[in-house]
C-alpha cells in the first residue's frame, strides 16, 4: 500500500482527538500503524458526533417501537405510518458549534443537512421547525448571533421552498459561549417508495451526485465533538458553506430518480462527509466498498484523499445504482445541472479501500469503524448526589403578589416570554400553500391532496432538566404531547436532539442518563416512541472565560396526525360570552402547600430574581388522560379554543389566548391558592379551553368518563371571554408589551 506523507506522531494522534487507549484500538484493528488518511477516517468515525461512544449504551434503553413505526433509529430519519399508504419521515439535528463560530452559515447548513436526511429516504420535505437557545441578551456577541442564526435558517429554508411552521427560542446565561441551533424537518412519502442506506450487490456502481467537494468543513464532526477553547474563531474553516439553490435542485433530481427503479441505496453526505456516508452504506449492507479518489468531483486544485474524505462540503449525496442504470441517472442530474460521477463499486471484502493515482491509500476493515467503535459507560452521579451537587432545594419561602396585572405585563415583555414575531417574520411559513397553522401550540401542515394534516412541535424546558433531570426529561416529552393534543392531533412519535456538556464529568453524565430515563418513561406511558434523533455533547465553552456548561437541553420534536383538518383547533379566543375552563388533575383542585408550584417558574425568576425550588412533577397518567379528553372535546365540537399551560402559568396562557383573539376576559382566582401560585405556578398536565355551549358540555360530562383514570381529570370554570381587558390590562397594551423586547433589542 502506498505511504501517505506525514509521520503519525503522538501530537498528530492527539490533534485527531484520540486518547492513547483509542489509538491502541486503531493499531489493533489494522494490525499496523495507520497512514494519515486512515487516521483521519478513524478520527471522524470515532468522534462523538458519528459514533455516539458516550451515549450509545443509554440510547438503547429508549422505546422506539409501535404498530405505526415503520423505521426507527439507525437510518437517516424515522418513518411512521400516517394512513392511506403514506408515511411521515422526520428527524432533528444539531449545528451548535458551527453556529456559534459563523452563525449564518452554521444555521443555514444545519437546515440543509436535516433536509437531506429526510429527502434521501424518498420524502418530499413539507415543513421545517427549530429549537434555539441563546445567552444573555446583553452579552456583547448575542445580538450578532441571533441575527445571524435567524437569517441563516430563513435564508436557506425560504430558498429551498420548505415552510418553517414552528419553533422555540430561549435565553439563559448558560448559553453565552455555546448557543444551540437544532433544526427539524418533516417530509411525506409513499410507503412503497421509501429508500434506505444499505449498499448491496457486489459490483454495483457507487455514484457521487450534487455539488463538488471543497476544503470547507474539514474536521467539522471532530470540532462538534469537543468543547470550545478561547480560540473559537480560529475554527471558522471547519464550518461548512451552504447553497440552498443547489439543494433545491438536488431535492428535485433525487426525487425524479427515485421515481425510477435505479437506486439500490442512498445516503446524504452530512457530518464526516464522504467518509461517513460510504462507511454507513457499506456497514448497513454488510458489504465492502472501493472508491477511486481521482473520480471525486473537486472544486479546488490539488485536493488530497484526506481532504476529500473529511470535507463536509454541502449539497452532496452518495448512491448505489443498479447496473445499467448509470446513463439514465446521469441524464437526470445533467438536466438539473448537478455533478454526477461514478467513483467506485460495492465489494464483498467488508473493507473500505481507497485508491488514488493508481495506488491504494487506505485499506480499513469496516467493523472497527462503525459497529465496533468505542462504547463507554461513563461514570455518573446518583439522582440524590446530583441534587446535592446542583444545590437544588425546596423553596425557602413562597412569595405572593398583589399586582397580577403588573406581573403579567412584566412577564410578557421578558426575553423568554416575549413575542417571537420578529423571528417568525423572517421565515416563509406559507410556501407550498399547505400550512394551516403557525404561532399556536403546534405548527400544522396539510398532507397535500388529502384531508389529513401533520402537527409538529419542538419543546424542552432546560431549567427543569437542570434542577431534576429525570422529571425534566419526562416534562419535555409531556409538553410536546400536550402541544399536539391542543391542536387536535393524535401524538404519534418523537425525534430529539440531546444537547449536553462534557460527558466525562460525572455530574454532566448524570444529567444525560437521568433525563433519558425520564424521557423513556414518558414515551412508554404515552405511546409516543422515539424514532430518530441526534446527540450533541461537549457543549461548554472556555471562550467566555467561565468554562461554563450549557443547561442540559434534550430538545424534543413531536409529530402527530389530524385525520381531518376541519377539526384542527387553535388557541385564540373566538367570541365574547364563552365560558373558560381549566382542565387539571382532580387531586390538584385543592392546593398542596408542600408542592412547589412556583419552583423554577419564570415568574419567580423574572419578578423576584430568584432561581430556586424544584421542578414541577409530571404525572404521566394525568397527561395521557387529559390529552385524551381534550382531543375528544375537539372532535365533538364542544370547545372553540385550546391552549396548554406551560411557561408563565395560567395567567400567561390566558394572556396569549386573549392577545391572539383580540378579546379580553373576566377570570376568577381559586382562593385556596395564593394568587402567585394560582396564576403563575407551572403545574403540568393542564389546558385552558373555551366553551360556546356550557349546556352541551355539561350533558357530555354527565355521561361519565370511560374509566377511573379519565375520571382523574377535573374541569374548573375560571371565567368568561369578553371586553378588551384581562387582569386590568387592555389587550392592546399587552400586545405592545409582548412585542417590545425584540423591537427594542433589534430595531431600537
XYZ file of C-alpha atoms in Angstrom:
748
model
C 0.000 0.000 0.000
C 1.232 3.478 -0.843
C 2.518 5.523 2.041
C 0.781 8.825 2.515
C 3.231 11.533 3.527
C 3.100 12.646 7.152
C 4.507 10.748 10.062
C 1.994 9.705 12.708
C 3.437 11.311 15.819
C 1.772 11.443 19.278
C 0.984 15.094 18.536
C -0.783 14.167 15.281
C -2.742 11.472 17.116
C -3.831 13.955 19.791
C -4.787 16.560 17.176
C -7.176 13.998 15.731
C -8.959 13.659 19.065
C -7.731 10.201 20.104
C -6.950 9.146 23.636
C -3.888 6.844 23.938
C -6.258 3.916 24.563
C -8.270 4.690 21.448
C -5.151 4.907 19.314
C -4.131 1.481 20.622
C -7.506 0.208 19.399
C -6.759 1.644 15.954
C -3.417 -0.195 15.894
C -5.120 -3.433 16.914
C -7.853 -3.036 14.303
C -5.355 -2.505 11.484
C -2.538 -4.708 12.773
C -0.195 -1.876 11.780
C 0.279 1.857 12.014
C -2.289 3.869 10.027
C -1.337 6.438 7.455
C -2.768 9.949 7.672
C -5.819 9.190 5.520
C -6.716 6.207 7.673
C -6.110 8.134 10.884
C -8.396 10.932 9.673
C -11.127 8.431 8.787
C -10.925 6.732 12.193
C -10.915 10.174 13.814
C -14.230 11.323 12.357
C -15.952 7.936 12.607
C -14.980 7.609 16.280
C -15.940 11.191 17.150
C -18.881 11.625 19.499
C -20.845 13.124 16.627
C -20.616 9.987 14.491
C -20.039 7.107 16.922
C -22.184 8.130 19.926
C -19.490 6.479 22.033
C -20.595 8.105 25.304
C -24.324 7.813 24.653
C -24.967 4.579 22.718
C -25.255 2.483 25.867
C -28.096 4.626 27.217
C -29.838 5.356 23.913
C -30.547 1.623 23.605
C -32.918 1.926 26.588
C -35.326 4.298 24.828
C -38.642 2.951 23.467
C -38.558 3.003 19.680
C -41.385 0.730 18.541
C -45.112 0.973 17.980
C -47.514 -0.538 15.425
C -47.325 2.695 13.398
C -43.499 2.885 13.398
C -42.111 1.773 10.046
C -38.458 2.602 10.715
C -36.888 3.654 13.999
C -33.380 4.903 14.862
C -30.493 3.773 12.700
C -31.486 5.228 9.344
C -31.220 8.802 8.120
C -34.605 9.645 9.677
C -37.531 7.988 11.431
C -40.587 6.780 9.485
C -44.177 6.445 10.728
C -47.407 5.279 9.124
C -49.940 8.099 8.596
C -52.528 6.002 6.773
C -53.575 5.600 3.134
C -50.215 4.065 2.241
C -48.375 7.250 3.218
C -45.572 7.855 5.706
C -44.175 10.820 7.604
C -40.369 10.910 7.706
C -38.640 13.239 10.165
C -35.569 13.984 12.239
C -33.933 16.700 14.313
C -30.216 17.576 14.174
C -27.848 19.963 15.902
C -25.498 22.523 14.399
C -24.378 24.164 17.605
C -20.658 24.748 17.376
C -20.674 25.881 13.728
C -23.484 28.358 14.505
C -21.511 29.978 17.311
C -18.441 30.351 15.097
C -20.246 31.512 11.957
C -23.938 31.986 12.775
C -25.375 32.471 9.280
C -23.642 29.543 7.583
C -23.771 27.381 10.698
C -27.539 27.666 10.945
C -28.104 27.548 7.177
C -26.125 24.348 6.693
C -27.873 22.843 9.720
C -31.155 23.314 7.866
C -29.633 21.957 4.653
C -28.293 18.862 6.396
C -31.577 17.920 8.025
C -33.449 18.450 4.751
C -31.097 15.943 3.090
C -31.615 13.413 5.896
C -35.317 13.456 5.057
C -35.382 13.565 1.275
C -32.637 10.955 0.996
C -35.293 8.490 2.188
C -37.640 9.416 -0.626
C -39.737 12.015 1.163
C -40.656 15.432 -0.116
C -39.935 17.842 2.765
C -43.140 19.635 3.817
C -42.160 21.508 6.987
C -39.200 22.789 8.978
C -39.018 23.554 12.692
C -36.259 24.644 15.032
C -35.248 24.912 18.683
C -32.821 27.745 19.500
C -31.026 28.667 22.742
C -29.091 31.872 23.202
C -27.214 33.517 26.064
C -27.956 36.815 27.830
C -29.421 39.435 25.514
C -26.957 41.973 26.953
C -23.959 39.749 26.084
C -21.855 41.713 23.543
C -21.985 38.924 20.952
C -25.590 37.799 21.367
C -27.386 40.197 19.050
C -24.964 39.260 16.258
C -25.556 35.557 16.936
C -29.354 35.830 16.996
C -29.480 37.894 13.796
C -27.080 35.530 12.021
C -28.818 32.314 13.066
C -32.314 33.557 12.255
C -31.134 34.894 8.885
C -29.379 31.599 8.128
C -32.441 29.481 8.936
C -34.716 31.768 6.968
C -32.309 32.244 4.084
C -31.845 28.525 3.487
C -35.370 27.274 4.219
C -37.067 30.048 2.253
C -34.894 29.466 -0.822
C -35.428 25.724 -0.796
C -39.170 26.260 -0.606
C -39.960 24.430 2.627
C -42.067 26.360 5.178
C -40.842 26.882 8.740
C -44.005 26.318 10.791
C -42.942 26.289 14.448
C -40.023 26.595 16.831
C -38.888 27.811 20.215
C -36.276 30.291 21.397
C -34.878 30.584 24.929
C -32.354 32.902 26.553
C -30.133 31.945 29.512
C -26.598 32.902 30.609
C -25.531 29.234 30.386
C -25.595 29.575 26.572
C -23.389 32.695 26.469
C -20.440 30.870 24.958
C -22.212 27.920 23.332
C -25.527 28.586 21.637
C -27.763 25.742 20.458
C -29.214 25.537 16.964
C -31.403 22.448 16.491
C -33.188 22.016 13.168
C -36.023 19.622 12.325
C -37.561 18.593 9.007
C -40.720 16.600 8.314
C -41.409 15.010 4.941
C -44.086 12.829 3.358
C -43.581 9.789 1.138
C -45.483 6.792 -0.174
C -44.705 3.758 1.968
C -43.755 1.683 -1.071
C -41.220 4.310 -2.191
C -39.027 4.665 0.892
C -35.274 4.410 0.338
C -32.695 3.071 2.765
C -28.922 3.270 3.037
C -27.774 -0.375 2.848
C -25.293 -0.859 -0.010
C -25.780 -4.295 -1.601
C -24.908 -6.093 -4.811
C -21.246 -6.815 -5.481
C -20.074 -4.785 -8.445
C -22.895 -2.265 -8.269
C -21.684 1.236 -9.100
C -21.242 3.854 -6.362
C -22.229 7.272 -7.614
C -21.481 10.760 -6.300
C -24.056 13.489 -7.097
C -24.645 17.140 -6.226
C -22.037 19.801 -5.612
C -18.291 19.499 -5.930
C -16.108 18.784 -2.893
C -14.155 21.680 -1.422
C -11.985 22.273 1.590
C -14.784 23.692 3.780
C -15.924 21.768 6.806
C -12.881 19.525 7.153
C -12.951 18.018 10.622
C -16.397 19.502 11.258
C -17.533 16.334 13.053
C -14.442 16.327 15.232
C -14.889 20.009 16.066
C -18.511 19.316 17.012
C -17.261 16.691 19.468
C -15.075 18.983 21.584
C -15.733 21.898 23.869
C -14.756 25.428 22.904
C -11.414 26.836 23.929
C -10.691 30.546 23.955
C -9.832 30.468 20.256
C -13.288 29.530 18.949
C -12.988 31.887 15.973
C -9.918 30.013 14.788
C -12.211 27.084 13.975
C -14.051 29.068 11.301
C -12.574 26.912 8.462
C -14.343 23.869 9.952
C -17.745 25.457 9.215
C -19.440 24.382 6.003
C -20.808 26.786 3.418
C -24.285 26.110 2.051
C -26.098 26.872 -1.216
C -29.875 26.478 -0.875
C -30.490 26.861 -4.602
C -28.290 23.828 -5.276
C -30.137 21.977 -2.509
C -33.467 22.646 -4.230
C -32.086 21.231 -7.474
C -30.713 18.239 -5.585
C -34.104 17.531 -3.980
C -35.859 17.585 -7.343
C -33.197 15.485 -9.092
C -33.157 12.851 -6.333
C -36.964 12.621 -6.209
C -37.038 12.263 -10.016
C -34.502 9.442 -9.925
C -36.362 7.845 -7.004
C -39.433 7.593 -9.206
C -37.486 5.080 -11.340
C -36.150 1.691 -10.235
C -32.468 2.674 -10.434
C -31.482 3.187 -6.773
C -30.261 0.369 -4.524
C -29.204 2.637 -1.651
C -28.796 6.335 -0.979
C -27.143 8.382 1.753
C -26.524 12.079 2.208
C -23.013 13.353 2.915
C -23.523 15.023 6.276
C -21.131 15.001 9.214
C -17.813 13.457 8.157
C -18.893 13.785 4.527
C -17.813 11.081 2.102
C -16.327 9.041 4.946
C -19.475 8.555 7.000
C -21.792 8.132 4.016
C -19.685 5.402 2.435
C -18.935 3.631 5.718
C -22.605 3.658 6.783
C -23.812 2.373 3.423
C -21.300 -0.449 3.333
C -21.811 -1.365 7.001
C -25.619 -1.391 6.723
C -25.358 -3.625 3.668
C -22.719 -5.915 5.271
C -20.597 -5.263 2.206
C -17.306 -3.611 1.300
C -16.563 -0.516 -0.731
C -13.865 0.566 -3.185
C -13.516 4.212 -4.202
C -11.298 5.820 -6.853
C -10.472 9.209 -5.320
C -9.369 10.570 -8.691
C -13.010 10.425 -9.781
C -14.376 12.586 -6.927
C -15.562 15.962 -8.323
C -13.445 18.661 -6.661
C -13.840 22.419 -6.858
C -10.263 23.130 -5.745
C -6.997 22.033 -7.310
C -4.643 19.613 -5.651
C -7.057 18.175 -3.120
C -5.699 15.137 -1.290
C -7.626 11.961 -0.423
C -7.518 13.099 3.219
C -9.266 16.362 2.326
C -11.783 14.692 0.017
C -12.789 12.108 2.594
C -13.119 14.545 5.505
C -14.626 17.552 3.755
C -18.176 18.407 4.787
C -19.000 20.419 1.693
C -22.760 20.688 1.389
C -25.423 19.531 -1.078
C -23.838 16.137 -1.872
C -25.278 12.590 -1.968
C -23.871 9.109 -2.406
C -25.826 6.383 -4.189
C -25.563 2.757 -5.159
C -27.257 2.168 -8.515
C -28.436 -0.960 -10.267
C -26.091 -1.992 -13.112
C -27.043 -0.442 -16.443
C -28.903 2.491 -14.881
C -25.945 4.845 -14.891
C -26.721 6.651 -18.157
C -30.353 7.291 -17.239
C -29.341 8.588 -13.814
C -26.666 10.813 -15.280
C -29.157 12.306 -17.733
C -31.389 13.352 -14.825
C -28.561 15.019 -12.923
C -27.229 16.665 -16.095
C -30.705 18.122 -16.661
C -30.655 19.661 -13.165
C -27.068 20.886 -13.773
C -25.557 18.846 -10.942
C -22.364 16.834 -10.830
C -22.638 13.103 -11.468
C -19.641 10.799 -11.149
C -19.155 7.045 -10.792
C -16.498 6.896 -8.092
C -16.397 3.256 -7.071
C -18.197 -0.048 -6.574
C -19.640 -2.322 -3.931
C -17.357 -5.240 -2.959
C -17.622 -8.296 -0.720
C -14.454 -7.555 1.270
C -16.084 -5.701 4.192
C -13.178 -3.284 3.860
C -13.047 0.341 2.793
C -10.397 0.592 0.087
C -9.416 3.948 -1.416
C -7.237 4.335 -4.482
C -5.502 7.493 -5.676
C -3.164 7.916 -8.613
C -3.247 4.162 -9.139
C -2.171 3.291 -5.585
C -4.092 2.099 -2.510
C -4.025 4.933 0.056
C -6.451 3.410 2.551
C -7.476 -0.125 3.493
C -9.585 -0.349 6.653
C -11.851 -3.168 7.888
C -15.343 -1.684 8.258
C -16.238 -3.406 11.527
C -13.924 -1.350 13.736
C -15.012 1.880 12.010
C -18.698 1.538 12.775
C -20.170 -1.370 14.722
C -17.057 -1.913 16.839
C -16.330 1.748 17.558
C -15.563 2.541 21.216
C -18.519 2.459 23.600
C -18.121 3.957 27.057
C -20.093 3.509 30.247
C -19.098 6.849 31.700
C -19.407 7.281 35.471
C -22.381 9.340 36.638
C -23.869 10.577 39.913
C -26.958 9.093 41.508
C -30.086 11.268 41.461
C -29.536 12.147 45.119
C -25.866 13.030 44.652
C -26.727 15.085 41.595
C -29.369 17.068 43.515
C -26.762 17.787 46.208
C -24.130 18.757 43.606
C -26.541 21.094 41.789
C -27.648 22.645 45.088
C -31.354 22.036 44.380
C -33.505 22.509 47.467
C -37.160 23.326 48.156
C -38.058 26.993 48.112
C -37.244 28.881 51.298
C -40.488 30.795 51.300
C -43.156 31.269 48.716
C -43.635 34.866 47.676
C -47.054 36.175 46.701
C -48.294 39.050 44.566
C -50.831 41.829 44.960
C -50.467 43.022 41.338
C -51.292 40.174 38.960
C -51.829 42.551 36.025
C -48.486 44.284 36.558
C -46.675 40.951 36.812
C -48.315 39.774 33.588
C -47.065 42.864 31.741
C -43.509 42.364 33.001
C -43.541 38.696 32.031
C -44.922 39.356 28.556
C -42.076 41.803 27.930
C -39.354 39.469 29.268
C -36.951 37.740 26.826
C -38.281 34.213 27.423
C -41.979 35.055 27.096
C -41.885 37.894 24.589
C -43.436 37.595 21.149
C -41.279 35.700 18.604
C -42.918 37.656 15.784
C -39.592 39.297 14.810
C -38.133 35.802 14.275
C -41.180 34.259 12.603
C -41.480 37.095 10.083
C -38.095 36.141 8.650
C -39.259 32.633 7.852
C -41.571 31.825 4.964
C -44.277 29.805 6.697
C -46.700 29.673 3.752
C -44.597 28.423 0.823
C -46.140 25.255 -0.570
C -49.649 26.501 0.255
C -50.294 23.651 2.719
C -49.579 25.433 6.004
C -52.711 25.509 8.174
C -51.405 26.917 11.451
C -48.354 28.693 12.855
C -47.886 30.563 16.096
C -50.056 28.234 18.183
C -49.201 25.255 20.369
C -48.029 23.350 17.275
C -47.459 24.045 13.586
C -49.901 22.243 11.280
C -49.413 21.372 7.594
C -51.883 19.665 5.309
C -50.803 16.388 3.712
C -51.098 17.555 0.119
C -54.175 16.348 -1.715
C -55.793 14.809 1.394
C -57.896 15.866 4.390
C -55.088 14.792 6.732
C -52.710 17.169 8.458
C -49.464 16.759 10.377
C -48.948 18.647 13.635
C -45.360 19.492 14.602
C -43.870 20.930 17.789
C -40.464 21.447 19.419
C -40.178 21.554 23.203
C -37.881 21.435 26.198
C -37.594 23.335 29.471
C -33.862 23.269 30.274
C -34.215 24.917 33.705
C -36.442 21.984 34.736
C -33.941 19.426 33.391
C -31.095 21.083 35.285
C -32.997 21.044 38.586
C -34.201 17.455 38.155
C -33.007 15.631 35.024
C -35.494 12.770 35.434
C -38.568 14.971 35.921
C -37.283 17.420 33.317
C -36.905 14.619 30.767
C -40.466 13.487 31.474
C -41.754 17.037 31.195
C -40.097 17.676 27.820
C -41.926 14.690 26.298
C -45.183 15.540 28.084
C -45.201 19.137 26.861
C -44.663 18.025 23.266
C -47.558 15.604 23.763
C -49.769 18.397 25.174
C -48.976 20.760 22.334
C -50.026 18.188 19.747
C -53.215 17.329 21.633
C -54.043 21.052 21.920
C -54.400 21.381 18.127
C -56.464 18.201 17.901
C -53.688 15.862 16.753
C -53.074 12.298 17.871
C -49.425 12.245 19.039
C -47.510 9.553 17.147
C -43.750 9.813 17.569
C -40.749 11.800 18.713
C -37.402 12.870 17.373
C -34.890 14.560 19.632
C -31.663 16.463 19.854
C -29.854 15.708 23.104
C -27.665 18.725 23.889
C -25.408 18.278 26.922
C -21.974 19.391 28.121
C -18.848 17.259 28.717
C -19.848 13.593 29.330
C -16.520 12.923 31.011
C -17.801 14.911 34.005
C -19.932 12.588 36.208
C -22.412 15.370 37.036
C -22.997 16.036 33.311
C -23.295 12.341 32.535
C -25.806 12.151 35.373
C -27.925 14.775 33.605
C -27.812 12.728 30.427
C -28.617 9.337 31.954
C -31.461 10.511 34.192
C -33.003 12.765 31.533
C -33.133 9.777 29.173
C -34.724 7.684 31.917
C -37.438 10.317 32.314
C -37.936 10.631 28.561
C -38.176 6.857 28.204
C -40.755 6.577 30.995
C -42.893 9.298 29.400
C -42.656 7.833 25.901
C -43.669 4.380 27.128
C -46.712 5.531 29.089
C -47.871 7.980 26.417
C -47.328 5.529 23.498
C -45.082 8.144 21.981
C -41.940 6.328 20.710
C -38.643 7.919 19.712
C -37.899 7.118 16.066
C -34.862 9.298 15.312
C -32.556 11.840 16.843
C -29.123 13.210 17.454
C -26.716 13.611 20.357
C -24.637 16.767 20.773
C -22.123 16.654 23.632
C -19.271 18.896 24.796
C -21.499 21.955 24.688
C -19.484 24.093 27.030
C -17.121 26.925 26.457
C -13.971 28.456 27.820
C -14.396 31.202 25.261
C -16.278 33.401 27.725
C -13.720 32.843 30.438
C -16.019 30.805 32.652
C -15.695 27.279 31.383
C -19.467 27.201 31.549
C -21.620 24.212 30.680
C -24.953 24.712 28.972
C -28.132 23.755 30.788
C -28.990 20.159 29.879
C -31.243 20.556 26.850
C -32.886 17.403 25.441
C -34.878 19.177 22.730
C -37.951 17.209 21.659
C -39.582 17.251 18.233
C -43.085 15.787 18.302
C -45.257 14.765 15.330
C -48.972 13.997 15.434
C -51.772 13.343 12.945
C -55.098 15.106 12.438
C -57.358 12.804 10.404
C -59.464 15.706 9.108
C -58.042 19.210 9.275
C -61.582 20.612 9.538
C -61.261 19.506 13.184
C -57.972 21.327 13.806
C -58.034 23.508 16.923
C -56.379 26.887 17.552
C -55.693 28.902 20.699
C -57.210 32.422 20.137
C -60.384 33.394 21.982
C -63.070 33.261 19.272
C -66.002 35.270 20.605
C -67.281 37.148 23.631
C -69.528 35.351 26.090
C -67.811 31.958 26.013
C -67.034 30.120 29.242
C -63.387 29.481 30.128
C -62.455 26.232 31.848
C -59.216 24.944 33.282
C -58.590 21.217 32.816
C -56.357 19.859 35.548
C -55.697 16.842 37.711
C -58.614 16.406 40.106
C -56.213 15.982 43.014
C -54.804 19.450 42.330
C -58.175 21.111 42.805
C -57.074 21.711 46.391
C -53.787 23.494 46.983
C -50.978 21.459 48.494
C -48.635 23.768 50.391
C -45.844 21.206 50.139
C -45.875 21.205 46.375
C -43.562 23.850 44.956
C -45.893 25.254 42.339
C -43.620 28.221 41.843
C -40.335 26.326 41.880
C -38.255 27.016 38.770
C -41.045 29.243 37.422
C -40.429 32.189 35.124
C -42.494 34.358 37.488
C -40.089 33.625 40.343
C -37.103 34.362 38.108
C -38.381 37.464 36.290
C -40.344 39.158 39.083
C -38.185 38.211 42.081
C -34.814 37.410 40.537
C -34.827 34.012 42.245
C -33.815 30.721 40.630
C -34.758 28.113 43.196
C -37.120 25.328 44.089
C -37.734 22.007 42.462
C -39.030 21.060 39.048
C -42.828 20.689 38.918
C -43.690 16.974 38.914
C -45.205 15.459 35.764
C -47.936 12.856 36.361
C -47.869 10.838 33.148
C -51.254 9.215 33.747
C -52.776 12.678 34.092
C -51.016 13.793 30.886
C -52.330 10.827 28.936
C -55.905 11.196 30.110
C -56.053 14.978 29.925
C -54.777 14.723 26.359
C -57.369 12.091 25.514
C -60.192 14.248 26.929
C -59.001 17.368 25.090
C -58.864 15.510 21.781
C -62.394 14.177 22.373
C -63.723 17.649 23.227
C -62.227 18.949 19.990
C -63.586 16.032 17.923
C -67.080 16.544 19.398
C -67.030 20.272 18.618
C -67.531 21.260 22.273
C -64.618 23.716 22.542
C -63.709 26.731 20.427
C -60.142 27.356 21.674
C -57.500 25.253 23.444
C -54.115 26.192 24.881
C -51.798 24.223 27.127
C -50.474 25.816 30.317
C -46.676 25.998 30.389
C -44.094 28.778 30.922
C -45.578 31.612 32.974
C -48.502 29.529 34.214
C -52.234 30.090 33.847
C -52.068 33.893 33.628
C -49.727 33.828 30.628
C -51.779 31.098 28.892
C -54.870 33.317 29.205
C -52.940 36.410 28.058
C -51.696 34.575 24.955
C -55.233 33.462 24.078
C -56.567 36.994 24.585
C -53.815 38.642 22.510
C -54.236 36.108 19.683
C -58.000 36.645 19.550
C -58.152 40.361 20.312
C -60.725 39.620 23.027
C -60.381 40.109 26.792
C -61.846 38.070 29.664
C -63.079 38.224 33.244
C -61.368 35.479 35.255
C -61.577 34.164 38.804
C -58.903 33.160 41.277
C -59.157 29.970 43.360
C -58.700 31.375 46.838
C -57.383 28.075 48.205
C -54.162 29.055 46.463
C -52.055 32.154 46.841
C -52.552 34.483 43.876
C -48.976 33.837 42.760
C -49.350 30.040 42.864
C -52.736 30.092 41.110
C -51.880 32.491 38.312
C -48.147 31.845 37.803
C -47.465 28.327 39.080
C -46.241 25.985 36.373
C -48.076 22.778 37.327
C -48.084 20.278 34.475
C -50.877 18.453 32.665
C -53.181 21.468 32.331
C -55.140 23.038 29.458
C -57.326 26.128 29.112
C -60.411 25.672 26.894
C -63.261 27.958 25.887
C -66.777 26.541 25.597
C -69.501 28.221 23.498
C -72.311 25.997 24.851
C -71.900 25.034 28.514
C -75.127 23.024 28.468
C -73.781 20.777 25.731
C -70.527 20.354 27.683
C -72.391 19.504 30.889
C -74.510 16.952 29.059
C -71.382 15.320 27.678
C -69.711 15.285 31.103
C -72.856 13.883 32.728
C -72.453 10.716 30.656
C -69.406 9.960 32.825
C -65.886 9.032 31.811
C -64.699 5.926 30.092
C -62.678 4.681 33.085
C -61.394 5.589 36.544
C -58.239 7.070 35.074
C -60.019 9.613 32.905
C -62.151 10.482 35.940
C -58.959 11.861 37.467
C -59.239 14.939 35.189
C -61.302 17.824 36.528
C -62.947 20.901 34.956
C -62.965 24.222 36.775
C -64.859 27.230 35.458
C -62.451 30.166 35.719
C -64.175 32.931 33.769
C -65.812 34.265 30.638
C -64.493 35.860 27.457
C -65.446 39.395 26.546
C -64.414 43.011 26.697
C -60.975 44.250 25.801
C -59.104 43.795 29.104
C -57.553 40.966 31.126
C -56.202 41.418 34.678
C -56.911 45.146 34.285
C -54.665 45.426 31.196
C -56.023 46.240 27.765
C -55.380 43.614 25.106
C -53.652 46.305 23.031
C -51.314 47.189 25.922
C -50.467 43.523 26.449
C -49.644 43.128 22.756
C -47.415 46.189 22.868
C -45.562 44.850 25.920
C -45.350 41.408 24.300
C -43.692 42.753 21.158
C -41.445 45.259 22.897
C -38.431 43.050 23.663
C -37.368 42.205 20.106
C -38.494 45.581 18.761
C -36.319 47.410 21.304
C -33.415 44.983 21.067
C -33.172 44.525 17.323
C -34.654 47.711 15.953
C -34.332 50.196 18.822
